[in-house]
Coordinates of C-alpha atoms and ligand atoms in Angstrom, one line a residue:
M28 CA 0.4 0.3 -0.1
N29 CA 1.4 3.3 -1.0
Q30 CA 1.5 4.9 2.2
S31 CA 2.7 8.7 1.5
R32 CA -0.2 9.8 -1.3
D33 CA -2.5 10.4 1.4
I34 CA -0.1 11.9 4.3
P35 CA 0.5 15.6 3.6
E36 CA 3.5 17.0 2.9
P37 CA 5.4 18.6 6.0
D38 CA 5.3 22.2 5.3
L39 CA 7.6 24.2 8.1
P40 CA 10.4 26.5 7.2
A41 CA 14.5 25.8 7.6
F42 CA 15.3 25.1 10.9
P43 CA 18.7 25.8 11.3
P44 CA 21.4 23.0 10.8
E45 CA 22.1 21.9 13.7
F46 CA 18.8 21.5 15.2
L47 CA 18.6 18.1 16.8
W48 CA 15.2 16.6 16.1
G49 CA 14.5 13.4 18.5
T50 CA 11.6 11.6 20.2
A51 CA 10.8 11.5 23.7
T52 CA 10.1 8.2 26.3
A53 CA 10.5 7.7 30.4
A54 CA 11.2 4.4 31.8
Y55 CA 8.3 3.6 34.3
Q56 CA 5.9 4.0 30.5
I57 CA 7.9 1.8 28.3
E58 CA 10.2 -0.8 30.2
G59 CA 7.8 -3.1 31.8
A60 CA 10.7 -6.0 33.1
A61 CA 9.1 -4.5 36.5
R62 CA 10.1 -7.2 38.5
E63 CA 13.7 -9.0 35.8
D64 CA 17.1 -8.6 36.3
G65 CA 17.2 -6.8 39.9
R66 CA 15.2 -4.6 39.4
G67 CA 13.3 -3.7 42.8
P68 CA 9.9 -1.4 43.2
S69 CA 9.2 1.9 42.5
I70 CA 6.8 4.6 44.4
W71 CA 4.7 3.8 40.8
D72 CA 4.4 0.3 40.8
T73 CA 3.3 0.7 44.9
Y74 CA 0.5 3.2 44.0
C75 CA -0.7 1.3 40.6
R76 CA -1.5 -1.0 42.9
K77 CA -3.3 1.0 45.4
P78 CA -7.2 1.0 44.3
G79 CA -8.8 3.4 41.8
A80 CA -5.5 5.5 41.8
V81 CA -4.6 4.1 37.9
L82 CA -7.6 3.9 35.3
H83 CA -8.9 0.5 35.0
G84 CA -6.4 -0.2 37.8
D85 CA -3.2 -0.7 34.9
T86 CA 0.6 -1.2 36.0
G87 CA 4.1 -0.6 34.3
D88 CA 4.7 -4.2 34.7
I89 CA 4.4 -5.2 31.8
A90 CA 3.7 -1.1 29.7
C91 CA 5.6 -1.2 26.1
D92 CA 8.2 -4.7 27.3
H93 CA 10.5 -1.4 26.1
Y94 CA 12.9 -3.7 28.3
H95 CA 12.8 -7.1 25.9
R96 CA 12.0 -5.5 22.8
M97 CA 14.8 -2.5 22.8
E98 CA 16.8 -3.5 19.1
E99 CA 12.9 -2.8 18.0
D100 CA 12.8 0.3 19.3
L101 CA 16.1 1.3 17.9
D102 CA 15.6 0.5 14.7
L103 CA 12.0 2.2 14.5
L104 CA 14.6 6.0 15.5
A105 CA 17.1 4.4 13.1
G106 CA 13.4 4.3 10.3
L107 CA 12.9 8.0 11.9
G108 CA 15.4 9.2 10.8
V109 CA 16.7 10.8 14.9
G110 CA 19.4 12.9 15.3
G111 CA 18.6 12.8 19.2
Y112 CA 16.4 10.0 21.7
R113 CA 15.3 11.3 24.7
F114 CA 14.6 8.3 27.1
S115 CA 15.2 8.2 31.5
I116 CA 17.3 6.2 33.8
A117 CA 15.1 3.7 36.4
W118 CA 16.6 5.0 39.4
P119 CA 15.4 1.1 41.2
R120 CA 16.3 -1.1 38.6
V121 CA 20.6 0.3 38.9
I122 CA 20.2 1.2 42.7
P123 CA 17.4 -1.2 44.0
Q124 CA 17.2 -0.3 46.9
G125 CA 17.5 3.6 46.5
R126 CA 21.2 3.1 48.5
G127 CA 23.5 1.1 48.3
A128 CA 24.3 -1.7 46.5
V129 CA 24.7 -1.1 42.2
N130 CA 23.1 -4.1 40.2
Q131 CA 24.5 -4.4 37.0
R132 CA 22.2 -6.2 35.2
G133 CA 20.3 -3.0 35.7
L134 CA 22.7 -1.0 34.3
D135 CA 24.1 -3.4 31.8
F136 CA 20.9 -2.2 30.3
Y137 CA 21.3 1.2 29.9
R138 CA 24.5 0.5 28.4
R139 CA 23.6 -1.2 25.7
L140 CA 20.6 1.4 25.0
V141 CA 23.7 4.1 24.8
D142 CA 26.2 1.8 22.6
G143 CA 22.8 0.7 20.4
L144 CA 22.3 5.2 20.4
L145 CA 25.7 6.1 19.4
A146 CA 25.7 3.0 17.3
R147 CA 23.1 4.5 15.2
G148 CA 24.3 7.5 15.0
I149 CA 21.5 9.3 17.6
A150 CA 22.5 11.0 20.7
P151 CA 21.6 9.6 24.2
M152 CA 19.6 12.5 26.2
V153 CA 19.4 10.9 29.8
T154 CA 17.1 11.5 32.1
L155 CA 17.9 10.2 35.7
Y156 CA 14.4 10.8 37.2
H157 CA 11.6 10.4 35.2
W158 CA 9.1 9.9 39.0
D159 CA 10.1 6.7 39.8
L160 CA 11.7 7.1 43.8
P161 CA 12.7 3.7 45.0
Q162 CA 9.9 2.4 47.0
P163 CA 12.6 1.7 50.0
L164 CA 13.6 5.5 50.2
Q165 CA 10.0 6.6 50.3
D166 CA 9.2 4.7 53.3
Q167 CA 12.4 6.4 54.6
G168 CA 10.1 9.2 54.0
G169 CA 11.6 10.1 50.5
W170 CA 11.9 13.6 49.0
Q171 CA 10.7 15.1 52.0
E172 CA 13.7 14.5 53.4
R173 CA 16.4 16.4 53.4
D174 CA 18.5 13.2 52.9
C175 CA 16.7 12.4 49.8
A176 CA 18.9 15.2 47.8
M177 CA 22.0 12.4 48.7
W178 CA 21.3 10.2 47.8
F179 CA 19.7 10.9 44.7
A180 CA 23.2 13.0 44.1
D181 CA 25.0 8.9 45.0
Y182 CA 22.8 7.6 42.4
A183 CA 23.7 10.0 39.8
S184 CA 27.5 9.7 40.5
V185 CA 27.4 5.6 39.4
V186 CA 25.4 6.9 36.9
F187 CA 27.4 8.8 35.2
D188 CA 30.6 6.9 36.2
A189 CA 29.0 4.3 33.9
L190 CA 27.8 6.3 31.4
A191 CA 29.3 9.6 31.2
D192 CA 32.2 8.7 28.7
R193 CA 28.4 8.5 26.1
V194 CA 26.2 10.4 26.9
P195 CA 26.6 14.2 26.0
Y196 CA 22.8 15.5 26.8
W197 CA 21.9 14.8 30.6
I198 CA 18.7 15.7 32.3
T199 CA 19.0 15.8 36.0
L200 CA 14.9 15.8 36.9
N201 CA 11.6 15.6 34.9
E202 CA 9.1 18.2 35.8
P203 CA 9.8 18.5 39.1
I204 CA 6.4 19.6 40.3
G205 CA 4.9 15.9 39.0
A206 CA 7.2 14.3 41.7
S207 CA 6.4 17.1 44.4
F208 CA 3.3 19.6 44.1
Y209 CA 1.1 17.0 42.3
A210 CA 2.7 13.8 44.1
Y211 CA 1.2 15.3 47.1
A212 CA -1.7 16.7 46.1
G213 CA -2.9 12.6 45.6
S214 CA -3.2 12.7 42.2
H215 CA 0.3 11.3 41.5
A216 CA 2.5 9.0 43.9
P217 CA 3.7 8.4 46.2
G218 CA -0.1 9.6 46.6
L219 CA 0.3 11.2 49.8
R220 CA -1.7 14.9 50.8
L221 CA 0.4 16.6 52.3
G222 CA 0.4 21.0 52.6
G223 CA 3.9 22.3 53.2
G224 CA 5.5 18.6 52.9
A225 CA 4.2 19.3 49.1
I226 CA 6.5 22.4 48.7
A227 CA 9.5 20.8 51.2
A228 CA 10.2 17.4 48.8
A229 CA 9.9 20.3 45.3
H230 CA 12.5 22.1 47.4
H231 CA 15.0 18.9 48.3
L232 CA 14.2 17.8 44.7
L233 CA 16.1 20.8 43.4
L234 CA 18.6 20.2 45.6
G235 CA 19.3 16.9 44.6
H236 CA 19.5 18.8 41.0
G237 CA 22.2 21.0 42.6
E238 CA 24.1 17.9 43.9
A239 CA 24.1 15.8 40.5
V240 CA 24.8 19.4 38.7
A241 CA 27.9 19.6 40.6
A242 CA 29.1 16.0 39.9
L243 CA 28.6 15.7 36.4
R244 CA 31.0 19.0 36.7
A245 CA 33.0 17.5 38.9
L246 CA 34.0 15.6 35.9
G247 CA 35.8 17.4 33.6
R248 CA 34.3 19.1 30.2
A249 CA 34.3 16.0 28.3
A250 CA 31.1 14.1 30.8
G251 CA 28.4 16.1 28.7
R252 CA 26.4 19.2 29.3
I253 CA 23.4 18.5 31.7
G254 CA 20.1 20.8 32.3
I255 CA 16.8 19.8 34.0
T256 CA 12.8 19.2 32.8
L257 CA 11.2 21.5 33.2
N258 CA 7.1 22.2 31.7
F259 CA 5.5 25.4 31.6
G260 CA 1.5 25.6 31.5
P261 CA 0.6 29.8 31.1
T262 CA -2.6 30.7 32.5
S263 CA -4.3 33.8 31.8
P264 CA -7.2 34.6 34.2
A265 CA -10.4 34.2 32.9
T266 CA -12.3 37.3 33.2
Q267 CA -11.2 41.0 34.7
E268 CA -12.9 40.8 37.6
P269 CA -9.6 41.4 39.8
G270 CA -10.7 37.6 41.6
D271 CA -9.8 35.8 38.6
I272 CA -7.3 38.1 37.9
A273 CA -5.0 37.6 41.5
A274 CA -5.9 33.5 41.0
A275 CA -5.0 33.2 37.7
A276 CA -1.4 35.1 38.8
R277 CA -1.2 32.2 41.8
A278 CA -2.3 29.7 39.1
D279 CA 0.7 31.4 36.8
A280 CA 3.6 31.5 39.3
L281 CA 3.4 27.5 40.1
A282 CA 2.4 26.8 36.9
T283 CA 5.6 28.5 35.4
R284 CA 8.2 30.2 37.4
W285 CA 7.7 28.3 40.7
F286 CA 10.7 25.9 39.2
S287 CA 12.5 28.3 36.3
D288 CA 12.9 31.3 39.2
A289 CA 14.7 28.5 41.4
V290 CA 17.3 27.5 38.5
L291 CA 17.4 30.5 36.7
D292 CA 17.4 33.7 39.5
G293 CA 18.1 31.6 42.3
A294 CA 14.5 31.9 44.5
Y295 CA 11.0 31.1 45.2
P296 CA 8.5 33.3 43.2
K297 CA 7.8 35.8 46.4
L298 CA 3.7 36.1 45.2
L299 CA 3.3 32.4 46.4
T300 CA 5.8 32.5 49.1
D301 CA 3.9 34.8 50.5
F302 CA 0.0 33.5 49.8
Y303 CA 1.8 29.7 51.2
E304 CA 2.7 31.4 54.9
P305 CA 0.1 30.2 56.6
I306 CA 1.3 26.9 55.2
C307 CA 4.9 26.6 55.3
D308 CA 7.5 27.7 57.5
F309 CA 9.7 27.6 54.5
T310 CA 12.8 26.4 57.3
F311 CA 13.8 23.7 55.4
V312 CA 15.1 26.1 53.0
R313 CA 19.0 27.0 54.2
D314 CA 22.1 29.0 54.0
G315 CA 24.0 28.4 50.5
D316 CA 20.7 26.2 49.3
M317 CA 19.7 28.4 46.4
A318 CA 23.4 28.9 45.5
R319 CA 23.4 25.5 44.6
I320 CA 19.7 24.7 42.6
S321 CA 20.9 27.4 40.2
T322 CA 23.8 26.5 39.9
P323 CA 24.4 27.3 35.7
L324 CA 23.2 25.0 33.2
D325 CA 24.3 23.5 29.9
F326 CA 20.2 24.0 28.6
L327 CA 17.0 24.1 30.2
G328 CA 14.8 21.2 28.9
V329 CA 11.3 23.3 27.9
N330 CA 7.8 20.6 28.4
Y331 CA 5.0 22.2 26.8
Y332 CA 1.5 20.7 26.6
K333 CA -1.2 23.1 27.0
S334 CA -2.1 26.6 28.7
W335 CA -4.9 27.3 30.6
V336 CA -7.2 29.8 32.0
A337 CA -8.2 30.4 35.9
R338 CA -10.8 31.8 38.1
A339 CA -11.4 32.0 41.6
C340 CA -12.3 29.5 44.1
E341 CA -12.4 29.0 47.5
L342 CA -9.7 28.1 49.4
P343 CA -9.9 25.1 51.3
P344 CA -9.0 26.2 55.2
P345 CA -5.2 26.1 56.0
G346 CA -5.1 22.9 58.3
E347 CA -7.1 21.0 55.4
R348 CA -5.0 23.1 52.7
R349 CA -2.6 21.2 49.6
A350 CA 0.4 23.0 48.4
T351 CA -1.7 23.0 45.0
D352 CA -4.2 24.6 46.6
L353 CA -4.1 28.3 44.7
G354 CA -8.2 29.0 45.2
A355 CA -8.0 28.9 41.1
V356 CA -9.9 26.5 39.2
T357 CA -7.9 25.8 35.7
E358 CA -9.6 25.7 32.8
P359 CA -8.5 25.3 28.8
P360 CA -9.2 28.9 26.9
P361 CA -12.5 29.5 25.5
G362 CA -13.3 27.9 22.6
A363 CA -9.9 26.4 22.0
E364 CA -9.5 22.6 19.8
L365 CA -8.9 20.4 21.8
T366 CA -6.9 17.2 22.8
G367 CA -7.8 13.7 23.1
F368 CA -6.6 14.6 26.6
G369 CA -9.2 17.7 27.0
W370 CA -5.9 20.0 26.6
A371 CA -5.8 23.3 24.6
V372 CA -3.9 23.5 21.2
C373 CA -2.2 26.1 22.5
P374 CA 0.5 26.4 18.9
D375 CA 1.0 30.4 19.9
G376 CA 0.7 29.5 23.7
F377 CA 4.3 27.8 22.5
R378 CA 6.0 30.1 20.8
D379 CA 4.8 32.8 23.7
T380 CA 5.9 31.0 26.3
L381 CA 9.7 30.3 24.4
L382 CA 10.0 34.1 23.6
W383 CA 8.5 34.1 27.3
L384 CA 12.1 32.6 28.4
R385 CA 13.5 34.9 26.9
E386 CA 12.7 37.5 28.1
K387 CA 12.7 37.2 31.6
Y388 CA 15.6 35.5 32.5
P389 CA 18.6 37.3 31.2
G390 CA 21.2 34.8 32.0
L391 CA 18.8 31.8 30.0
P392 CA 21.2 29.0 28.7
P393 CA 20.5 27.4 25.6
L394 CA 16.6 26.1 25.5
Y395 CA 15.8 21.9 24.2
V396 CA 12.2 21.0 24.0
T397 CA 12.4 18.0 25.5
E398 CA 8.4 17.3 25.4
N399 CA 5.7 18.2 23.4
G400 CA 3.1 16.0 21.8
C401 CA -0.9 15.2 22.1
C402 CA -3.1 12.2 22.2
Y403 CA -6.6 11.1 20.2
E404 CA -8.3 8.4 20.3
D405 CA -6.0 6.6 17.9
Y406 CA -7.2 3.4 16.1
V407 CA -5.6 1.2 13.5
D408 CA -7.9 0.8 10.5
P409 CA -9.3 -2.2 8.4
T410 CA -6.4 -2.3 6.2
G411 CA -4.1 -2.0 8.6
R412 CA -3.1 1.7 9.3
V413 CA -3.4 5.0 11.9
R414 CA -4.3 8.0 9.9
D415 CA -3.3 10.2 13.0
A416 CA -4.1 13.5 11.3
E417 CA -4.6 15.1 14.1
R418 CA -1.5 14.4 15.5
I419 CA 0.5 15.9 12.0
S420 CA -1.9 18.7 12.2
F421 CA -0.4 19.6 15.7
L422 CA 3.7 18.6 15.8
Q423 CA 2.7 20.8 12.2
R424 CA 1.4 23.8 14.1
Y425 CA 4.1 23.9 16.6
L426 CA 6.7 23.1 15.5
R427 CA 6.1 26.3 13.4
A428 CA 5.8 28.4 16.5
A429 CA 8.9 26.4 17.5
A430 CA 10.7 28.1 14.2
A431 CA 8.7 31.6 14.5
A432 CA 10.6 31.6 18.0
I433 CA 14.1 31.2 16.4
E434 CA 13.1 33.5 13.8
A435 CA 12.2 36.0 16.7
G436 CA 16.2 35.2 18.4
V437 CA 14.9 32.2 21.0
D438 CA 18.5 29.8 21.2
L439 CA 16.4 26.9 20.3
R440 CA 18.9 24.0 20.1
G441 CA 16.0 21.2 19.3
Y442 CA 12.8 19.1 19.5
F443 CA 11.8 16.2 21.2
C444 CA 8.5 14.7 20.4
W445 CA 6.7 13.1 23.2
S446 CA 6.8 10.0 22.3
L447 CA 8.3 7.7 20.7
L448 CA 5.6 4.6 21.5
D449 CA 1.9 5.2 22.5
N450 CA 2.9 3.9 26.1
F451 CA 1.8 4.1 30.9
E452 CA 0.1 7.2 31.1
W453 CA 0.2 7.5 34.0
T454 CA -3.3 8.0 35.9
A455 CA -5.0 7.6 32.8
G456 CA -3.1 4.2 32.0
Y457 CA -2.8 2.9 28.9
S458 CA -5.4 4.6 28.1
K459 CA -3.9 7.8 26.5
R460 CA -2.0 7.5 23.6
F461 CA 0.9 9.9 22.9
G462 CA 2.4 7.1 20.1
L463 CA 4.3 7.9 16.4
V464 CA 4.1 4.8 16.8
W465 CA 1.2 2.5 17.4
V466 CA 1.9 -0.4 20.7
D467 CA -1.0 -3.4 20.6
Y468 CA -0.2 -3.9 24.2
P469 CA -1.6 -7.7 24.1
T470 CA 1.4 -8.6 21.7
G471 CA 3.5 -5.6 22.1
E472 CA 3.9 -5.6 18.2
R473 CA 4.9 -2.1 17.0
L474 CA 2.9 0.1 13.9
P475 CA 4.1 2.9 12.6
K476 CA 1.4 5.5 13.0
D477 CA 1.3 8.6 9.8
S478 CA 2.6 10.6 11.8
Y479 CA 5.8 8.9 12.5
H480 CA 6.1 8.7 8.4
W481 CA 5.6 12.4 8.5
Y482 CA 8.4 13.3 10.9
R483 CA 10.5 11.4 9.0
R484 CA 10.3 13.2 6.5
V485 CA 10.4 16.8 7.9
I486 CA 13.1 15.4 9.9
A487 CA 14.7 14.5 6.2
A488 CA 13.5 17.0 4.4
Q489 CA 15.0 19.4 6.8
T490 CA 19.1 17.5 6.7
L491 CA 18.6 17.7 3.3
R492 CA 18.9 21.2 3.2
C493 CA 20.9 21.1 5.6
E494 CA 23.5 19.7 3.2
R495 CA 22.8 21.6 0.4
Ligands
FCB10 C1 4.0 15.5 30.9 C2 4.9 13.8 31.5 C3 5.8 12.8 30.4 C4 4.3 12.1 29.8 C5 3.6 13.9 29.8 C6 2.1 13.5 28.2 O1 4.2 15.7 31.8 O2 6.3 14.1 31.5 O3 5.7 11.6 31.1 O4 3.2 11.8 30.5 O5 3.3 14.2 29.9

């Protein structure tokens, strides 16, 4: 069957010659093999077993079975023609207890993955922490404990020792907001409901980030570049009512600036530290912490999925308040086109976020879009194809927005589409398909969607243009 005839031609301006085209995944979402070769349990293994926590009671036990199908997935990446691949390392696979004994079989898996990428001319971009804390560390308090920062730095050093000579891009943390504010609001593992404890956990995550940056830097220049991946969900007021304006300002500060201000400016946004006073005394911030956290980075990873509008709502009393209770309810901007997740499609918001980052932070390092993508109600049609025209249209518009930001002077160096494969979408289980490649979960079979072929053409056309 000739698929190329009815897949639209990419219509994009030229990107810079060195632009890194890639896709992204994360360990718990794709690997499976949850109890193999010495892997220990993570907080997500535990959380998935909590009744009602994850849709259909889905777990990452098997996921996409990437652990056993790694070669096939590497070939899919090579077929796509990407120059980079972002994946994460599962801490519990490398150090099953979280601290102490290293599991060589776990490290060997990632060595094979890195070598397989390099053999295909693909640059590995490695995330050290994509939310899968070893359960034994959670049992000792997890990220609420300051010691967790050092446990993370020790784990990072083990990984650096094994791979730093071969990995050009390191990411300490993926979206720390998910592992702290959301995790301690009850909607992500470990699913505890805390107030100020979530803010302490966020601080300790950032401290761990700072320590890991220092550990890599101690290895010298040859050890690759290091950054952090933050997500940005710009939020504007739903109306011009003063209450809605104030609510949106708080929601926006958390969704766009809590982490980036800390990492790039060395301070948390005052608007929120004042607001959090009734639930948090900030005594966990010690002298020197903010300097450690704001160690200059080689790059910033940007995840962008959606923008919001917010309106005011009532706040629970301080004793019952979580750190995500900002007296604001958020919703998609009115009239916005929505993805299969109900997230607003707003490529302009994406472009504006990239421009805003450049304006706001004078010392901003180069940017990589480390995640952007969408899920829709994809299905395999009777001819055996996944005709995901919406995803193609989505990517086309977001890539144009990225090009516009570059044109306006943003130092954007690469774009990693989320995701290579359909995978375990956290509390939504397997119900949300974000992949360029369809995964048939009962058999594990892979089927490139139309968007895979489209993205391959994007990359090929850009590469050809640069070679001319
Ligand atoms: C991001 C996560 C990623 C994936 C996408 C859809 O917030 O980093 O793991 O779930 O959302």
